[in-house]
C-alpha cells in the first residue's frame, strides 16, 4: 500500500501501483446521481454508434474508432444537455420514486459510464464482435448461406459467454490492486485532464495539424525518393526489394510512417509498461528480422520460395490460390479421401505458418509464466480471497452495492444452454458439434485466468 503526505502532515492512502497512484483519484462522492437520463441516452447512443461504425469500416478499411473519441465528445455534449433539459421531477406511480431528466450538473460518474458503454460498442479493443468473423467466413469464404437468426445467436452467445467468464474471475483479476490494467490509465489520465482543466483543444488540434504537415512532407520527398531508387532496379531485385522493404507485403525494413495508430498497433505503447513494450519489440525483431529471413532465404522451409513471404491466403503446391470449394461438399464437410487427395495439400506463406507456430507456443508459455510469477498470489486469493487488506479504490467501490455472484453463474449457464441447443438445432448452418463447444469451454476456463493476469499487468 502506498501513502502520500499532504501539506498539513496528513497521510493519504493510495494504490500500491505507482502509475495508478499518480493517475487515478482517491476521492469519491457517493451522493452524485449516476443512473440519469443523460447517461442512458449518451451511453446507448455511443455503444450503438461505435458498433455500427467499427463494423462498417471493418469491411472496407482497417479503421477503428475507439472509446477515447466518445470520451472526448461526451463531456461537452453532457454539459450541453445539463444546460437545456428540464429540471422538473416526475413521480413513478406505485413505486413512489421520483426522477428527473436533469437531476443536476453533468458528473464525472456519468462520463465514466458513457465511456464504458462506448467500450462495449468498441468490443473492448477488437473494433467489432469477434464472432462476426465466423459469419463472414461462412458466407464469403465458403459461399454458404446462414440465417439471420443463427448469425445473431452466434454473435450474442459468444459475447455473453465472455461476460460470464469475466464475472467469475473478477476477484482474481479486477479486485487485487496489482491487477491494474494499464490501458485503462490512458482513459483515466485523459478524463482527469478534462475534468481538472488541463485538456487543451488548441494543443489537440495543433498536434493533429503538425502530424498532417509532417505526413505531407514525408509523402512528397521520401516517397518519390524511394520511387526513383526502385525504378533503377531490375525485375528480380524489385521482387526481393518488395519482400524486404514493403510494409504491406514484406518485412517492412525501412518502412516509414507518421501514423500513430500504425505504431501503436503492434507495440500498444499508449498504455503498456516500458518493459512490455521492449519485450514485444524484441520478439518482433527476432521473428521478422531473424527467423523469417533465415527460413525463407536460408533453408527454404516448407518450400517457402514458391509462395509470398507475407500472406494470409492458402496456396496449392504450384503457388496458386487454393480453391477451397473443391474439397468441401454440399454438406459443408471436408472430403479427405477423394477431393483433398486430388487437389493436393494446402500450403501457407512462411510468415503465416510461423505466426501460427509462435502463437501456439505463446499460449502454452502463458500457463508457465503465470504459474511461476503469479501462482502463489492466485493460490492465496483462492484460499482467502477476502482476507487480504483492500486498496483505497476497492474500499471506495464497496460503498456501492456489489453485483451478486449468482448473476454471473446464471448468465453463464443460461448462455451455455442456449449455445448447446443452437449447436444441435442449427447443425447444418453452423457445423459446430456440441462436443466442440464443450472443448471450447474447457479451453476458456483453462486460459482465461492466465491471459487476463498478463493483460492486467502488461497490457499485452
Short mmCIF file of C-alpha atoms in Angstrom, two decimals:
data_model
loop_
_atom_site.label_atom_id
_atom_site.label_comp_id
_atom_site.label_asym_id
_atom_site.label_seq_id
_atom_site.Cartn_x
_atom_site.Cartn_y
_atom_site.Cartn_z
CA UNK A 1 0.00 0.00 0.00
CA UNK A 2 1.32 3.43 -0.94
CA UNK A 3 0.80 6.57 1.11
CA UNK A 4 1.46 10.24 0.42
CA UNK A 5 1.88 13.09 2.86
CA UNK A 6 -0.30 16.12 2.30
CA UNK A 7 0.64 19.68 3.09
CA UNK A 8 -0.84 19.58 6.59
CA UNK A 9 1.05 16.43 7.54
CA UNK A 10 -1.94 14.15 6.91
CA UNK A 11 -1.12 10.77 5.37
CA UNK A 12 -3.21 9.92 2.31
CA UNK A 13 -3.71 6.27 1.43
CA UNK A 14 -3.23 5.35 -2.21
CA UNK A 15 -2.73 2.45 -4.60
CA UNK A 16 0.44 0.32 -4.27
CA UNK A 17 0.95 0.64 -8.03
CA UNK A 18 2.79 3.88 -8.69
CA UNK A 19 1.19 4.52 -12.09
CA UNK A 20 -2.28 4.14 -10.60
CA UNK A 21 -1.42 6.29 -7.58
CA UNK A 22 -0.40 9.22 -9.78
CA UNK A 23 -3.28 8.87 -12.24
CA UNK A 24 -6.48 7.75 -10.50
CA UNK A 25 -8.19 9.94 -7.93
CA UNK A 26 -8.84 8.69 -4.40
CA UNK A 27 -11.81 10.99 -3.81
CA UNK A 28 -15.42 9.96 -4.32
CA UNK A 29 -18.88 11.31 -3.54
CA UNK A 30 -21.49 8.51 -3.38
CA UNK A 31 -24.33 11.04 -3.42
CA UNK A 32 -23.69 12.09 -7.04
CA UNK A 33 -26.52 10.77 -9.28
CA UNK A 34 -25.40 8.10 -11.73
CA UNK A 35 -28.41 6.45 -13.41
CA UNK A 36 -29.52 9.57 -15.23
CA UNK A 37 -31.33 10.06 -18.50
CA UNK A 38 -28.20 11.69 -19.93
CA UNK A 39 -26.08 8.66 -19.06
CA UNK A 40 -28.51 6.18 -20.61
CA UNK A 41 -29.12 8.27 -23.72
CA UNK A 42 -25.48 9.09 -24.49
CA UNK A 43 -24.27 5.66 -23.35
CA UNK A 44 -26.63 3.66 -25.53
CA UNK A 45 -26.12 6.07 -28.43
CA UNK A 46 -22.33 5.75 -28.22
CA UNK A 47 -22.50 1.96 -27.91
CA UNK A 48 -24.74 1.62 -30.96
CA UNK A 49 -22.76 4.17 -32.96
CA UNK A 50 -19.37 2.61 -32.30
CA UNK A 51 -20.73 -0.86 -33.03
CA UNK A 52 -22.06 0.27 -36.40
CA UNK A 53 -19.10 2.44 -37.37
CA UNK A 54 -16.45 -0.14 -36.50
CA UNK A 55 -18.33 -2.91 -38.26
CA UNK A 56 -18.90 -0.67 -41.28
CA UNK A 57 -15.23 0.22 -41.61
CA UNK A 58 -14.19 -3.33 -40.76
CA UNK A 59 -15.47 -4.45 -44.16
CA UNK A 60 -13.90 -1.57 -46.05
CA UNK A 61 -10.80 -0.28 -44.31
CA UNK A 62 -8.81 -1.11 -41.21
CA UNK A 63 -10.12 1.89 -39.30
CA UNK A 64 -11.16 1.52 -35.66
CA UNK A 65 -12.97 4.26 -33.75
CA UNK A 66 -12.13 3.83 -30.08
CA UNK A 67 -13.92 4.84 -26.90
CA UNK A 68 -11.47 7.73 -26.47
CA UNK A 69 -13.34 9.59 -29.21
CA UNK A 70 -16.58 9.20 -27.26
CA UNK A 71 -14.86 10.20 -24.04
CA UNK A 72 -13.67 13.46 -25.58
CA UNK A 73 -17.05 14.25 -27.15
CA UNK A 74 -19.27 13.14 -24.25
CA UNK A 75 -18.17 15.88 -21.84
CA UNK A 76 -19.31 18.94 -23.85
CA UNK A 77 -22.45 17.12 -25.02
CA UNK A 78 -23.33 16.09 -21.47
CA UNK A 79 -22.82 19.60 -20.16
CA UNK A 80 -24.92 20.96 -23.01
CA UNK A 81 -27.75 18.56 -22.13
CA UNK A 82 -27.49 19.62 -18.48
CA UNK A 83 -27.99 23.22 -19.54
CA UNK A 84 -31.21 22.80 -21.55
CA UNK A 85 -33.04 19.68 -20.28
CA UNK A 86 -35.98 20.44 -17.95
CA UNK A 87 -35.36 20.01 -14.23
CA UNK A 88 -38.94 19.05 -13.43
CA UNK A 89 -39.28 15.93 -11.27
CA UNK A 90 -41.65 13.10 -12.15
CA UNK A 91 -43.14 10.53 -9.80
CA UNK A 92 -43.39 6.87 -10.78
CA UNK A 93 -46.82 5.51 -9.76
CA UNK A 94 -46.93 2.67 -7.21
CA UNK A 95 -43.16 2.79 -6.68
CA UNK A 96 -43.05 6.25 -5.17
CA UNK A 97 -39.80 7.02 -6.95
CA UNK A 98 -39.01 10.49 -8.24
CA UNK A 99 -36.82 11.09 -11.25
CA UNK A 100 -35.84 13.95 -13.50
CA UNK A 101 -34.41 14.38 -16.97
CA UNK A 102 -31.92 16.81 -15.47
CA UNK A 103 -31.01 15.99 -11.84
CA UNK A 104 -28.14 18.49 -11.79
CA UNK A 105 -24.77 19.24 -13.37
CA UNK A 106 -23.20 16.63 -15.61
CA UNK A 107 -20.99 14.49 -13.37
CA UNK A 108 -17.76 12.59 -13.87
CA UNK A 109 -19.55 9.34 -12.99
CA UNK A 110 -21.94 9.80 -15.88
CA UNK A 111 -18.93 10.49 -18.06
CA UNK A 112 -17.24 7.26 -16.97
CA UNK A 113 -20.33 5.13 -17.54
CA UNK A 114 -20.84 6.60 -21.01
CA UNK A 115 -17.26 5.64 -21.82
CA UNK A 116 -17.92 2.11 -20.55
CA UNK A 117 -20.93 1.87 -22.86
CA UNK A 118 -18.74 3.03 -25.73
CA UNK A 119 -16.10 0.49 -24.78
CA UNK A 120 -18.70 -2.26 -25.12
CA UNK A 121 -19.59 -0.97 -28.59
CA UNK A 122 -15.90 -0.92 -29.40
CA UNK A 123 -15.82 -4.64 -28.43
CA UNK A 124 -13.24 -3.90 -25.73
CA UNK A 125 -10.42 -3.31 -28.17
CA UNK A 126 -11.42 -5.57 -31.06
CA UNK A 127 -13.38 -2.99 -33.02
CA UNK A 128 -16.24 -5.36 -33.78
CA UNK A 129 -17.61 -8.55 -32.27
CA UNK A 130 -15.20 -11.42 -32.84
CA UNK A 131 -17.94 -13.85 -33.87
CA UNK A 132 -18.81 -11.67 -36.87
CA UNK A 133 -15.76 -13.24 -38.48
CA UNK A 134 -17.44 -16.65 -38.25
CA UNK A 135 -20.42 -15.39 -40.21
CA UNK A 136 -18.11 -13.71 -42.72
CA UNK A 137 -16.18 -16.94 -43.30
CA UNK A 138 -19.35 -18.98 -43.82
CA UNK A 139 -20.87 -16.51 -46.30
CA UNK A 140 -17.86 -15.01 -48.09
CA UNK A 141 -15.19 -17.70 -47.89
CA UNK A 142 -17.26 -20.88 -48.22
CA UNK A 143 -20.09 -19.28 -50.21
CA UNK A 144 -22.77 -20.81 -47.99
CA UNK A 145 -25.96 -19.42 -46.50
CA UNK A 146 -26.61 -18.83 -42.82
CA UNK A 147 -29.83 -17.34 -41.50
CA UNK A 148 -30.01 -14.02 -39.70
CA UNK A 149 -31.31 -15.73 -36.56
CA UNK A 150 -28.41 -18.17 -36.45
CA UNK A 151 -25.89 -15.40 -37.13
CA UNK A 152 -27.37 -13.21 -34.41
CA UNK A 153 -27.36 -16.03 -31.87
CA UNK A 154 -23.74 -16.91 -32.60
CA UNK A 155 -22.65 -13.32 -32.04
CA UNK A 156 -24.74 -12.77 -28.91
CA UNK A 157 -23.88 -16.06 -27.20
CA UNK A 158 -20.14 -15.68 -27.77
CA UNK A 159 -20.22 -12.13 -26.39
CA UNK A 160 -22.32 -13.02 -23.35
CA UNK A 161 -20.17 -16.05 -22.57
CA UNK A 162 -17.26 -13.66 -22.22
CA UNK A 163 -19.18 -11.59 -19.68
CA UNK A 164 -19.92 -14.74 -17.73
CA UNK A 165 -16.27 -15.82 -17.57
CA UNK A 166 -15.19 -12.30 -16.63
CA UNK A 167 -17.67 -12.14 -13.78
CA UNK A 168 -16.48 -15.43 -12.30
CA UNK A 169 -12.85 -14.28 -12.28
CA UNK A 170 -13.29 -10.68 -11.16
CA UNK A 171 -11.98 -11.31 -7.62
CA UNK A 172 -8.70 -12.52 -9.14
CA UNK A 173 -8.14 -10.05 -11.99
CA UNK A 174 -10.21 -6.99 -11.02
CA UNK A 175 -10.22 -6.55 -7.25
CA UNK A 176 -6.48 -7.11 -6.50
CA UNK A 177 -4.62 -3.82 -6.51
CA UNK A 178 -1.73 -5.19 -8.58
CA UNK A 179 -4.10 -6.07 -11.42
CA UNK A 180 -4.09 -2.51 -12.66
CA UNK A 181 -4.96 -2.88 -16.40
CA UNK A 182 -2.55 -0.32 -17.92
CA UNK A 183 -4.76 0.55 -20.90
CA UNK A 184 -7.43 1.97 -18.60
CA UNK A 185 -4.95 4.52 -17.26
CA UNK A 186 -4.92 6.21 -20.66
CA UNK A 187 -8.64 6.84 -20.36
CA UNK A 188 -8.26 7.80 -16.71
CA UNK A 189 -5.50 10.30 -17.41
CA UNK A 190 -7.46 11.88 -20.26
CA UNK A 191 -10.57 12.11 -18.09
CA UNK A 192 -8.62 13.70 -15.23
CA UNK A 193 -7.23 16.26 -17.67
CA UNK A 194 -10.72 17.01 -19.00
CA UNK A 195 -12.29 17.50 -15.59
CA UNK A 196 -9.40 19.32 -13.91
CA UNK A 197 -8.91 21.80 -16.72
CA UNK A 198 -5.64 20.51 -18.18
CA UNK A 199 -7.16 19.44 -21.51
CA UNK A 200 -6.50 21.94 -24.27
CA UNK A 201 -8.34 21.80 -27.57
CA UNK A 202 -5.70 24.13 -29.03
CA UNK A 203 -2.91 21.66 -28.23
CA UNK A 204 -5.02 18.77 -29.51
CA UNK A 205 -5.68 20.46 -32.86
CA UNK A 206 -2.09 21.71 -33.10
CA UNK A 207 -0.72 18.18 -32.73
CA UNK A 208 -3.03 16.92 -35.47
CA UNK A 209 -2.03 19.77 -37.79
CA UNK A 210 1.66 19.05 -37.21
CA UNK A 211 1.08 15.38 -37.92
CA UNK A 212 -0.60 16.21 -41.23
CA UNK A 213 2.23 18.59 -42.14
CA UNK A 214 4.93 16.02 -41.43
CA UNK A 215 2.94 13.36 -43.27
CA UNK A 216 2.72 15.64 -46.31
CA UNK A 217 6.46 16.31 -46.23
CA UNK A 218 7.26 12.61 -45.96
CA UNK A 219 4.91 11.83 -48.85
CA UNK A 220 6.40 14.44 -51.19
CA UNK A 221 10.07 13.81 -50.51
CA UNK A 222 10.59 10.34 -49.08
CA UNK A 223 8.04 8.51 -51.23
CA UNK A 224 9.30 10.00 -54.50
CA UNK A 225 12.91 9.40 -53.48
CA UNK A 226 12.21 5.71 -52.88
CA UNK A 227 10.21 5.58 -56.12
CA UNK A 228 13.18 6.80 -58.17
CA UNK A 229 15.54 4.40 -56.43
CA UNK A 230 13.24 1.46 -57.12
CA UNK A 231 12.97 2.50 -60.76
CA UNK A 232 16.60 1.66 -61.48
CA UNK A 233 16.32 -1.88 -60.13
CA UNK A 234 15.74 -4.84 -62.43
CA UNK A 235 12.67 -7.08 -62.12
CA UNK A 236 14.27 -9.77 -59.95
CA UNK A 237 15.64 -7.32 -57.44
CA UNK A 238 12.30 -5.48 -57.34
CA UNK A 239 10.62 -8.65 -56.05
CA UNK A 240 13.31 -9.13 -53.43
CA UNK A 241 13.21 -5.46 -52.51
CA UNK A 242 9.45 -5.65 -52.05
CA UNK A 243 9.80 -8.73 -49.88
CA UNK A 244 12.33 -6.92 -47.71
CA UNK A 245 11.01 -3.38 -47.65
CA UNK A 246 7.26 -3.48 -48.23
CA UNK A 247 5.21 -2.71 -45.17
CA UNK A 248 2.14 -4.38 -46.68
CA UNK A 249 3.56 -7.50 -48.39
CA UNK A 250 7.04 -7.83 -46.91
CA UNK A 251 9.18 -7.46 -43.81
CA UNK A 252 8.86 -3.68 -43.72
CA UNK A 253 12.58 -2.95 -43.42
CA UNK A 254 12.92 0.81 -43.75
CA UNK A 255 9.16 1.36 -43.87
CA UNK A 256 8.33 4.81 -42.52
CA UNK A 257 5.09 6.14 -41.14
CA UNK A 258 3.84 9.01 -39.02
CA UNK A 259 0.50 7.34 -38.33
CA UNK A 260 0.35 6.73 -34.59
CA UNK A 261 -2.32 4.04 -34.98
CA UNK A 262 0.14 2.01 -37.06
CA UNK A 263 2.90 2.43 -34.50
CA UNK A 264 0.73 1.52 -31.53
CA UNK A 265 -0.99 -1.36 -33.33
CA UNK A 266 1.82 -3.79 -32.61
CA UNK A 267 3.55 -2.10 -29.68
CA UNK A 268 0.38 -0.90 -27.94
CA UNK A 269 2.63 1.74 -26.44
CA UNK A 270 -0.17 4.10 -25.45
CA UNK A 271 -0.83 2.17 -22.26
CA UNK A 272 1.81 -0.52 -21.88
CA UNK A 273 4.65 -0.53 -19.37
CA UNK A 274 8.12 0.05 -20.80
CA UNK A 275 9.30 -3.50 -20.11
CA UNK A 276 6.30 -4.90 -22.00
CA UNK A 277 7.00 -2.65 -24.99
CA UNK A 278 10.63 -3.77 -25.07
CA UNK A 279 9.59 -7.43 -24.86
CA UNK A 280 7.22 -7.03 -27.80
CA UNK A 281 9.81 -5.11 -29.79
CA UNK A 282 12.50 -7.72 -29.10
CA UNK A 283 10.16 -10.53 -30.13
CA UNK A 284 9.19 -8.65 -33.28
CA UNK A 285 12.82 -8.17 -34.28
CA UNK A 286 13.72 -11.81 -33.60
CA UNK A 287 10.79 -13.16 -35.61
CA UNK A 288 10.60 -10.71 -38.52
CA UNK A 289 14.27 -9.85 -38.98
CA UNK A 290 15.90 -13.13 -37.94
CA UNK A 291 13.63 -16.19 -38.03
CA UNK A 292 11.70 -15.31 -41.20
CA UNK A 293 14.73 -14.36 -43.39
CA UNK A 294 16.67 -17.44 -42.29
CA UNK A 295 13.73 -19.73 -43.01
CA UNK A 296 12.78 -18.03 -46.30
CA UNK A 297 16.13 -17.33 -47.98
CA UNK A 298 18.35 -19.62 -45.93
CA UNK A 299 16.67 -23.02 -45.61
CA UNK A 300 13.60 -22.54 -47.85
CA UNK A 301 11.43 -24.03 -45.10
CA UNK A 302 8.18 -25.62 -46.32
CA UNK A 303 9.13 -24.63 -49.88
CA UNK A 304 8.66 -21.00 -48.89
CA UNK A 305 10.10 -19.55 -52.11
CA UNK A 306 7.04 -20.73 -54.06
CA UNK A 307 4.72 -18.50 -52.04
CA UNK A 308 4.61 -14.87 -50.93
CA UNK A 309 6.69 -14.17 -47.86
CA UNK A 310 3.75 -12.46 -46.17
CA UNK A 311 0.19 -13.51 -46.95
CA UNK A 312 -2.84 -14.96 -45.19
CA UNK A 313 -4.06 -16.76 -48.34
CA UNK A 314 -3.91 -20.51 -48.89
CA UNK A 315 -1.97 -21.97 -51.84
CA UNK A 316 -1.53 -25.20 -53.73
CA UNK A 317 1.83 -26.85 -54.44
CA UNK A 318 2.41 -24.64 -57.51
CA UNK A 319 1.89 -21.39 -55.60
CA UNK A 320 -1.61 -20.63 -56.91
CA UNK A 321 -4.51 -19.72 -54.65
CA UNK A 322 -6.16 -22.84 -53.27
CA UNK A 323 -9.77 -23.42 -54.33
CA UNK A 324 -11.44 -24.39 -51.07
CA UNK A 325 -14.79 -25.15 -52.70
CA UNK A 326 -13.27 -28.18 -54.44
CA UNK A 327 -12.63 -30.02 -51.18
CA UNK A 328 -15.87 -29.10 -49.35
CA UNK A 329 -19.04 -31.00 -50.25
CA UNK A 330 -22.65 -29.83 -50.20
CA UNK A 331 -22.97 -30.79 -46.53
CA UNK A 332 -20.19 -28.37 -45.64
CA UNK A 333 -17.85 -31.24 -44.83
CA UNK A 334 -14.22 -31.77 -45.79
CA UNK A 335 -13.70 -34.65 -48.24
CA UNK A 336 -10.33 -36.05 -47.22
CA UNK A 337 -10.31 -39.33 -49.12
CA UNK A 338 -11.12 -38.07 -52.62
CA UNK A 339 -11.22 -34.34 -53.24
CA UNK A 340 -8.38 -33.37 -50.90
CA UNK A 341 -6.04 -36.03 -52.26
CA UNK A 342 -6.79 -34.98 -55.83
CA UNK A 343 -6.22 -31.26 -55.22
CA UNK A 344 -3.18 -31.74 -53.00
CA UNK A 345 -2.11 -30.37 -49.67
CA UNK A 346 -2.87 -26.85 -48.50
CA UNK A 347 0.17 -24.58 -48.21
CA UNK A 348 0.60 -21.32 -46.31
CA UNK A 349 3.06 -18.48 -46.58
CA UNK A 350 6.10 -18.77 -44.35
CA UNK A 351 5.18 -15.86 -42.12
CA UNK A 352 1.64 -17.17 -41.71
CA UNK A 353 2.92 -20.63 -40.74
CA UNK A 354 5.47 -19.25 -38.28
CA UNK A 355 2.84 -16.95 -36.86
CA UNK A 356 0.65 -19.94 -36.07
CA UNK A 357 3.58 -21.79 -34.53
CA UNK A 358 4.72 -18.91 -32.35
CA UNK A 359 1.10 -18.24 -31.41
CA UNK A 360 0.62 -21.76 -30.06
CA UNK A 361 3.96 -21.50 -28.27
CA UNK A 362 2.92 -18.22 -26.67
CA UNK A 363 -0.37 -19.71 -25.48
CA UNK A 364 1.45 -22.63 -23.88
CA UNK A 365 4.05 -20.36 -22.28
CA UNK A 366 1.25 -18.26 -20.80
CA UNK A 367 0.42 -21.03 -18.35
CA UNK A 368 4.06 -21.40 -17.33
CA UNK A 369 4.60 -17.65 -16.94
CA UNK A 370 1.52 -17.10 -14.79
CA UNK A 371 2.28 -20.18 -12.69
CA UNK A 372 5.83 -19.04 -11.94
CA UNK A 373 5.21 -15.32 -11.41
CA UNK A 374 1.63 -15.16 -10.12
CA UNK A 375 0.84 -18.70 -8.99
CA UNK A 376 1.36 -18.03 -5.30
CA UNK A 377 -0.77 -14.89 -5.35
CA UNK A 378 -3.61 -16.62 -7.21
CA UNK A 379 -3.47 -19.57 -4.82
CA UNK A 380 -3.55 -17.32 -1.77
CA UNK A 381 -6.54 -15.43 -3.12
CA UNK A 382 -8.28 -18.70 -3.93
CA UNK A 383 -7.88 -19.79 -0.30
CA UNK A 384 -8.73 -16.48 1.35
CA UNK A 385 -9.80 -14.02 -1.30
CA UNK A 386 -11.46 -11.66 1.16
CA UNK A 387 -8.86 -11.70 3.93
CA UNK A 388 -6.18 -9.53 2.32
CA UNK A 389 -6.49 -5.79 3.01
CA UNK A 390 -8.12 -3.95 0.10
CA UNK A 391 -6.56 -0.92 -1.51
CA UNK A 392 -8.14 2.52 -1.42
CA UNK A 393 -10.06 2.11 -4.68
CA UNK A 394 -11.57 -1.20 -3.59
CA UNK A 395 -12.68 0.49 -0.37
CA UNK A 396 -14.32 3.27 -2.35
CA UNK A 397 -16.14 0.77 -4.56
CA UNK A 398 -17.54 -1.06 -1.53
CA UNK A 399 -19.67 1.99 -0.80
CA UNK A 400 -21.89 0.78 -3.62
CA UNK A 401 -23.91 -2.40 -3.91
CA UNK A 402 -21.93 -5.24 -5.44
CA UNK A 403 -23.29 -7.39 -8.25
CA UNK A 404 -24.29 -10.79 -6.80
CA UNK A 405 -22.09 -13.63 -7.95
CA UNK A 406 -25.09 -15.76 -8.81
CA UNK A 407 -25.91 -13.31 -11.61
CA UNK A 408 -22.78 -14.35 -13.45
CA UNK A 409 -23.38 -18.06 -12.80
CA UNK A 410 -26.91 -17.71 -14.15
CA UNK A 411 -25.72 -15.74 -17.16
CA UNK A 412 -23.01 -18.27 -17.97
CA UNK A 413 -25.19 -21.36 -17.52
CA UNK A 414 -28.12 -19.90 -19.48
CA UNK A 415 -25.84 -18.90 -22.35
CA UNK A 416 -24.22 -22.34 -22.40
CA UNK A 417 -27.64 -23.99 -22.59
CA UNK A 418 -28.67 -21.75 -25.49
CA UNK A 419 -25.33 -22.44 -27.21
CA UNK A 420 -25.73 -26.22 -26.91
CA UNK A 421 -29.27 -26.00 -28.29
CA UNK A 422 -28.02 -23.87 -31.17
CA UNK A 423 -25.28 -26.41 -31.98
CA UNK A 424 -27.93 -29.08 -32.44
CA UNK A 425 -30.74 -27.02 -33.97
CA UNK A 426 -28.55 -25.12 -36.46
CA UNK A 427 -26.16 -28.00 -37.06
CA UNK A 428 -26.24 -27.74 -40.86
CA UNK A 429 -25.60 -24.00 -40.84
CA UNK A 430 -23.09 -23.68 -38.01
CA UNK A 431 -21.28 -27.03 -38.35
CA UNK A 432 -20.19 -26.92 -34.71
CA UNK A 433 -20.90 -30.09 -32.68
CA UNK A 434 -21.81 -29.99 -29.01
CA UNK A 435 -18.53 -31.59 -28.00
CA UNK A 436 -16.67 -28.82 -29.84
CA UNK A 437 -18.47 -26.24 -27.71
CA UNK A 438 -17.66 -28.25 -24.59
CA UNK A 439 -13.98 -28.37 -25.58
CA UNK A 440 -14.01 -24.61 -26.21
CA UNK A 441 -15.43 -24.01 -22.74
CA UNK A 442 -12.75 -26.19 -21.16
CA UNK A 443 -10.02 -24.27 -23.00
CA UNK A 444 -11.61 -20.97 -21.98
CA UNK A 445 -11.72 -22.00 -18.33
CA UNK A 446 -8.07 -23.03 -18.57
CA UNK A 447 -6.64 -19.98 -20.33
CA UNK A 448 -8.90 -17.07 -19.34
CA UNK A 449 -7.29 -16.53 -15.95
CA UNK A 450 -3.61 -16.59 -17.02
CA UNK A 451 -4.24 -14.46 -20.10
CA UNK A 452 -6.24 -11.98 -18.02
CA UNK A 453 -3.42 -11.76 -15.48
CA UNK A 454 -0.89 -10.98 -18.20
CA UNK A 455 -3.18 -8.40 -19.81
CA UNK A 456 -3.95 -6.82 -16.45
CA UNK A 457 -0.26 -6.32 -15.67
CA UNK A 458 1.36 -5.75 -19.09
CA UNK A 459 -1.46 -4.68 -21.46
CA UNK A 460 -0.39 -7.46 -23.87
#
